[in-house]
XYZ file of C-alpha atoms in Angstrom:
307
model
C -10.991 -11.992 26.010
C -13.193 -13.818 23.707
C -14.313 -12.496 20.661
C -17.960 -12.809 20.626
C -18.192 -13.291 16.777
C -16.232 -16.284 16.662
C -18.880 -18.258 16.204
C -21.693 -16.352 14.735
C -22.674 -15.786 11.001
C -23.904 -13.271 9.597
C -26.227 -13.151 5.935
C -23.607 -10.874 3.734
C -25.044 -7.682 2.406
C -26.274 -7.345 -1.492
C -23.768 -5.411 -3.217
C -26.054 -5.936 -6.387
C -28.589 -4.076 -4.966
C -26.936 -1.124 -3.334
C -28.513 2.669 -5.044
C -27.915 5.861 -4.436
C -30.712 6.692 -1.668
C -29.695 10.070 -0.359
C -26.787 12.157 -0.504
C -26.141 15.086 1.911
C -24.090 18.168 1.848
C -22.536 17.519 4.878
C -19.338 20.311 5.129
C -17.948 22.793 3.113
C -14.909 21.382 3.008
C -13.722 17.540 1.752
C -15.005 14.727 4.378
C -12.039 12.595 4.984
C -13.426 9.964 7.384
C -16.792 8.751 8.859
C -17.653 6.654 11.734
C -21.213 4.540 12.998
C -22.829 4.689 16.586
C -22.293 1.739 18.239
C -26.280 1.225 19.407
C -28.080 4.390 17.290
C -28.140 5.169 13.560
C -25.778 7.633 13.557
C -22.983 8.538 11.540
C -20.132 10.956 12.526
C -18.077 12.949 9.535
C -14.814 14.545 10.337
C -13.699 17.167 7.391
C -10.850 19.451 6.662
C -13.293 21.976 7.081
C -11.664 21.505 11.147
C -15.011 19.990 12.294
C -16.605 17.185 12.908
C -20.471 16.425 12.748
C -23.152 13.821 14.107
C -25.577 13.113 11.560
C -29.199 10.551 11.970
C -29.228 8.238 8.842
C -31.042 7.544 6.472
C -32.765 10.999 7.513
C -29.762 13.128 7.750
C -30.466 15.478 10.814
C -27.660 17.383 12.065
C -26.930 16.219 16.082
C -23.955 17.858 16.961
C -20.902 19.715 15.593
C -17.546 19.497 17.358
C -15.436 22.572 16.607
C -11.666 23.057 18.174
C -9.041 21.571 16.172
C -7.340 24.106 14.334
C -6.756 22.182 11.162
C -8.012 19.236 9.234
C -9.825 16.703 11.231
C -8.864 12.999 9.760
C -10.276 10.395 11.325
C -13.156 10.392 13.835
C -14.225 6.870 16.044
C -16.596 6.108 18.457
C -16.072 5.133 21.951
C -17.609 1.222 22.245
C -19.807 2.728 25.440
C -20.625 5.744 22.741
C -20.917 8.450 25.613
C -17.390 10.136 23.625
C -15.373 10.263 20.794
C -12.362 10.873 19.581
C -11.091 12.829 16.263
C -7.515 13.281 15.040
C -5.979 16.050 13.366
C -3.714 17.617 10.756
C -2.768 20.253 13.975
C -0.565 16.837 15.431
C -2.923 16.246 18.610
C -6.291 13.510 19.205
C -9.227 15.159 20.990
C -12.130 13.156 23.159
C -14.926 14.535 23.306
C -17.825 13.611 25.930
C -21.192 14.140 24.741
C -22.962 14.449 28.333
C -20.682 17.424 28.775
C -21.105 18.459 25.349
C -17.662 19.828 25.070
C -13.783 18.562 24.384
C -12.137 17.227 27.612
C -9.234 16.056 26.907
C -6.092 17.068 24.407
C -3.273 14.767 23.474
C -0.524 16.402 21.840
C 2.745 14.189 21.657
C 2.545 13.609 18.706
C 5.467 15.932 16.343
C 3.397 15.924 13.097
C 0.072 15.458 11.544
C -1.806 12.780 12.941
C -3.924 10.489 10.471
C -5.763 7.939 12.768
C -6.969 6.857 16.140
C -9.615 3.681 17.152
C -10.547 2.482 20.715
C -9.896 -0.463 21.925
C -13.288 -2.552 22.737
C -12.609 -1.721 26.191
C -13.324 1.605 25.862
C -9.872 2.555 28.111
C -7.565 2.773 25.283
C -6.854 4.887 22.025
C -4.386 4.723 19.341
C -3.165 6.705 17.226
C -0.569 6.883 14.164
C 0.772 9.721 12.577
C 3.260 11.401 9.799
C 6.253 11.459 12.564
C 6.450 7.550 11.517
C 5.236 6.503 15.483
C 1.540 5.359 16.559
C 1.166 6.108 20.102
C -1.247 4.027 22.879
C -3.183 6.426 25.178
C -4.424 5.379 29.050
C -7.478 7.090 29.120
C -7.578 7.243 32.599
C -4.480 8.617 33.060
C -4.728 10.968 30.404
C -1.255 9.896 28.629
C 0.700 8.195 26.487
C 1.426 4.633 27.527
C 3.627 3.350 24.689
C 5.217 4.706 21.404
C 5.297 1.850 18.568
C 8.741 3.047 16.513
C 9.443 0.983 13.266
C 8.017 1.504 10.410
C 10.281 4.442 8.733
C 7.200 6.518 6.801
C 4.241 8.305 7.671
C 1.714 5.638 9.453
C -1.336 6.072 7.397
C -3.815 4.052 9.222
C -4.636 2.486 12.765
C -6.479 -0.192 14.228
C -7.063 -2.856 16.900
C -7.442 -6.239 16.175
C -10.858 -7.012 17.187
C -11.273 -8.365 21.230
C -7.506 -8.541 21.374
C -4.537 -6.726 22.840
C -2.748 -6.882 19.142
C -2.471 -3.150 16.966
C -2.423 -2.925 13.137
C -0.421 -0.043 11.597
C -0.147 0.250 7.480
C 2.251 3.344 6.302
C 3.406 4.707 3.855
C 6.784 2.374 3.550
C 4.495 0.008 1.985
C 4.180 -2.455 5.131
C 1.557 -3.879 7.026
C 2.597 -4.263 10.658
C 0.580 -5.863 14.003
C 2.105 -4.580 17.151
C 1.396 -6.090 20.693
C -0.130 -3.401 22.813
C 1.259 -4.387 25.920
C 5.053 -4.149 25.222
C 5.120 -1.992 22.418
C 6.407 -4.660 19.875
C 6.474 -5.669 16.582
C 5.056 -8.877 16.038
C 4.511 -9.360 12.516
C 5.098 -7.545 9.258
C 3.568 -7.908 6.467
C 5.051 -7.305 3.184
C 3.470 -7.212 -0.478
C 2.406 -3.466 -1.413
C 4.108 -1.874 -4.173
C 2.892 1.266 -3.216
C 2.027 3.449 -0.080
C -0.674 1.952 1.820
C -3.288 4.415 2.767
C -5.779 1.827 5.461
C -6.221 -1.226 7.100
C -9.333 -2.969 8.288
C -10.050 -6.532 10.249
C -13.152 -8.819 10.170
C -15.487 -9.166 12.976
C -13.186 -12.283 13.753
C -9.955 -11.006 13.789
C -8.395 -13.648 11.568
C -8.059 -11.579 8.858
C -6.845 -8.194 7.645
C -7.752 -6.088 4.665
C -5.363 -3.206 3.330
C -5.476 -0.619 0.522
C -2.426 1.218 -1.215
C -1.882 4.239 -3.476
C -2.172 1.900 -6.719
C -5.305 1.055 -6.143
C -4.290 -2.646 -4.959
C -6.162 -4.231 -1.982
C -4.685 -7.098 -0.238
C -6.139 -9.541 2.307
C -3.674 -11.334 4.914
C -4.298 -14.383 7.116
C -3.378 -13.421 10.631
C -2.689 -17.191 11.883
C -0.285 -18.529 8.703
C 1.037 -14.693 8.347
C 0.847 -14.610 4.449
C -1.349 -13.075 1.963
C -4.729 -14.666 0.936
C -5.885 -12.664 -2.093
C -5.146 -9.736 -3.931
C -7.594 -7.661 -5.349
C -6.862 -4.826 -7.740
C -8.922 -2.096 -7.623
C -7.194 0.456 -9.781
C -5.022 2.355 -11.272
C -6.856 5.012 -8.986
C -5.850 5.280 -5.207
C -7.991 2.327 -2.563
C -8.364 4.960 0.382
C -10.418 2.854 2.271
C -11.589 -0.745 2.903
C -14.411 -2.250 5.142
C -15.481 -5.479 5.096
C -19.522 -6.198 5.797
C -20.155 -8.553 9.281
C -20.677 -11.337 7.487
C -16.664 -11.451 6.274
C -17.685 -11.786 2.624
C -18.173 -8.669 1.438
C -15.416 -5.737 0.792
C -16.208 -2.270 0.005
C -13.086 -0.193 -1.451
C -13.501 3.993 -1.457
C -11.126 4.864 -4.583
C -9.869 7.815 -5.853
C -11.550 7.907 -9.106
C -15.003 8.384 -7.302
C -16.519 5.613 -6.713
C -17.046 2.622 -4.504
C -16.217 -0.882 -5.649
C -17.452 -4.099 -4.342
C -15.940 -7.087 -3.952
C -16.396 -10.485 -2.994
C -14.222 -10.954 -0.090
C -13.348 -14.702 -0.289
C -12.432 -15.047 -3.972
C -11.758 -11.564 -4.779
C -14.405 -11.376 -7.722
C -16.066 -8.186 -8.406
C -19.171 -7.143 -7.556
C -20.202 -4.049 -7.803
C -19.691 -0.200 -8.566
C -21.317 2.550 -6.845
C -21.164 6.000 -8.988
C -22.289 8.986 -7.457
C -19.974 11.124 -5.556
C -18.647 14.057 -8.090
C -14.745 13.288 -6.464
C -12.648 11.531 -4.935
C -14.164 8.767 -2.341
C -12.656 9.416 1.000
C -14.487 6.916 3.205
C -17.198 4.086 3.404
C -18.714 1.924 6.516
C -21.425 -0.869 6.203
C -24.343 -0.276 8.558
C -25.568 -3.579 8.563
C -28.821 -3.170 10.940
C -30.431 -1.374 8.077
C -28.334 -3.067 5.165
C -26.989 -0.157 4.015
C -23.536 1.564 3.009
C -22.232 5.153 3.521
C -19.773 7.185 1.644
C -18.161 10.497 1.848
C -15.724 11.884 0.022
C -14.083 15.484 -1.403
C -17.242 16.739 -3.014
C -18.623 17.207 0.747
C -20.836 15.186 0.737
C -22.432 11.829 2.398
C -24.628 9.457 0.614
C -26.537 6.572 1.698
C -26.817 3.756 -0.428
C-alpha cells in the first residue's frame, strides 16, 4: 500500500508556545498510556486503576469507562475505523472493545506474562501485541487468534508498533534493541543496536522512514529505516524517556520523562526546544493532536493536561 503522507507536509507545531491549558483528574490510580480518536477530539486513558476512559478534549467530558481487566491496563489504541479499541494488561491478555455494543467482545490470552503494548494495523484487521514473556504476538481479528509469535529479543518487549501503511512491526525491549519484524513470516528483519539502557518505546513518522526510541537513561535515539543506522541522538536525561511522539510534520519530538515533565525537541538536529512543567510525577505518556495544535500528557499523579 501507499502511504498517503509520502508526499504531504505538514506546518510543525510551536513547542515555544505550548502552556498548561487544563489538567484533569482523570483516575485514581497512575495513567500509564493515552490514545487520540482517529476523526473526533477524543482522548482515551488506560490506568492501573484496571480501567480505561474516553474523555472530549479540550473540555474534558467523561464518554465512556471500560471496566474488566483485572489488573493494570497499559496501553490503550484506537481502531483506524474507531468503532473499537483495544487495551492491554498487566493480567497477560488484550481486550477489544466495540463501542456500538458498548461492551468487551473479545479476550486474547496467549500471552504467559504481563502484556505492555498493542497498535492496529491501518487496516483495521490486525493487532499486535508485546509483552514481559520476551514474544509480541500478531492477532487475525477475524479469526479471533493468534497468527504469528515474533521470538528474539531475550527481555521483556516494552513497546509495539507498525510501521506506518506497511506490513513491517517495530518491537524495542528491554535487552536494549530496537527490532522491525515482517508481519507476514514472523521474521526479524533488522536490529537495531545503540541503547545503553532498557528501552521503554518506540514511535515512527507519518512516513515511515524513520523511527524514534526512548530508554531507561533518559537517551532518545532516531534511526533511518532505509540506510539502517542511527541519525541522531538526543539525551534527555538522567531521568527515564517513557515515551516519544513525533508531531505530523516530522520535526518535532515530544519526550514524557520520568522527572515530570515533557521535553521538546527539534527532531532533525536534535536541539532543544522546550520544557513543559506541570504534572506533580512522573510523565507516563504524551500524543500531539495536531487538528487543534495541541499536546496531551498523563502521567502518575492521575492526571491529564492539555497544553
Amino acid at each position: 500500500r501507499e502511504n498517503p503522507y509520502l508526499n504531504l507536509t505538514f506546518d510543525p507545531q510551536h513547542a515555544e508556545k505550548y502552556e498548561m491549558r487544563k489538567t484533569f483528574k482523570a483516575h485514581i490510580a497512575p495513567i500509564s498510556s493515552l490514545a487520540l480518536h482517529p476523526k473526533k477530539p477524543i482522548v482515551a486513558t488506560a490506568s492501573d486503576d484496571h480501567t480505561w476512559k474516553m474523555w472530549s478534549v479540550p473540555a474534558g467530558e467523561l464518554i465512556l469507562t471500560g471496566e474488566g481487566h483485572k489488573s493494570w491496563v497499559s496501553c490503550i489504541d484506537f481502531h483506524p475505523k474507531a468503532a473499537s479499541l483495544a487495551t492491554s494488561s498487566g493480567d497477560a491478555t488484550v481486550k477489544i472493545w466495540d463501542f456500538v455494543k458498548s461492551k468487551c467482545v473479545a479476550t486474547f490470552s496467549d500471552h504467559s506474562q504481563a502484556v505492555w503494548g498493542c497498535a492496529y494495523h491501518d487496516s483495521g484487521d490486525f493487532l499486535v501485541s508485546c509483552s514481559m514473556d520476551h514474544t509480541a504476538k500478531l492477532w487475525d481479528l477475524a479469526r479471533q487468534k493468534c497468527r504469528l509469535t515474533l521470538r528474539g529479543h531475550v527481555d521483556s518487549i516494552n513497546a509495539v508498533i507498525f510501521q506506518p501503511f506497511s506490513n513491517n512491526i517495530t518491537t524495542c525491549s528491554g535487552d536494549k534493541t530496537v527490532s522491525l519484524w515482517d508481519a507476514r513470516t514472523g521474521l526479524c528483519i533488522q536490529t537495531f543496536y545503540g541503547h545503553l539502557n532498557s528501552c521503554n518505546h518506540v514511535a515512527f513518522n507519518l512516513r515511515g522512514d524513520t523511527i524514534a526510541s526512548t530508554d531507561a537513561d533518559g537517551g532518545v535515539r532516531l534511526w533511518d529505516v532505509r540506510m539502517v543506522q542511527e541519525r541522531l541522538q538526543i539525551n534527555a536525561g538522567p531521568y527515564a524517556a517513557n515515551k516519544v511522539v513525533i508531531d505530523r510534520s516530522g520535526t518535532l519530538l515530544a519526550v514524557a520523562s520520568d522527572d515530570h515533565s515533557i521535553k521538546c525537541y527539534n527532531a532533525e538536529d536534535g536541539s532543544f526546544l522546550s520544557t513543559l512543567d506541570g504534572h506533580e510525577n512522573v510523565v507516563q505518556a504524551v500524543v500531539f493532536e495536531s487538528n487543534q495544535d495541541m499536546l496531551i500528557s498523563a502521567g502518575s499523579d492521575m492526571t491529564f493536561r492539555v497544553w
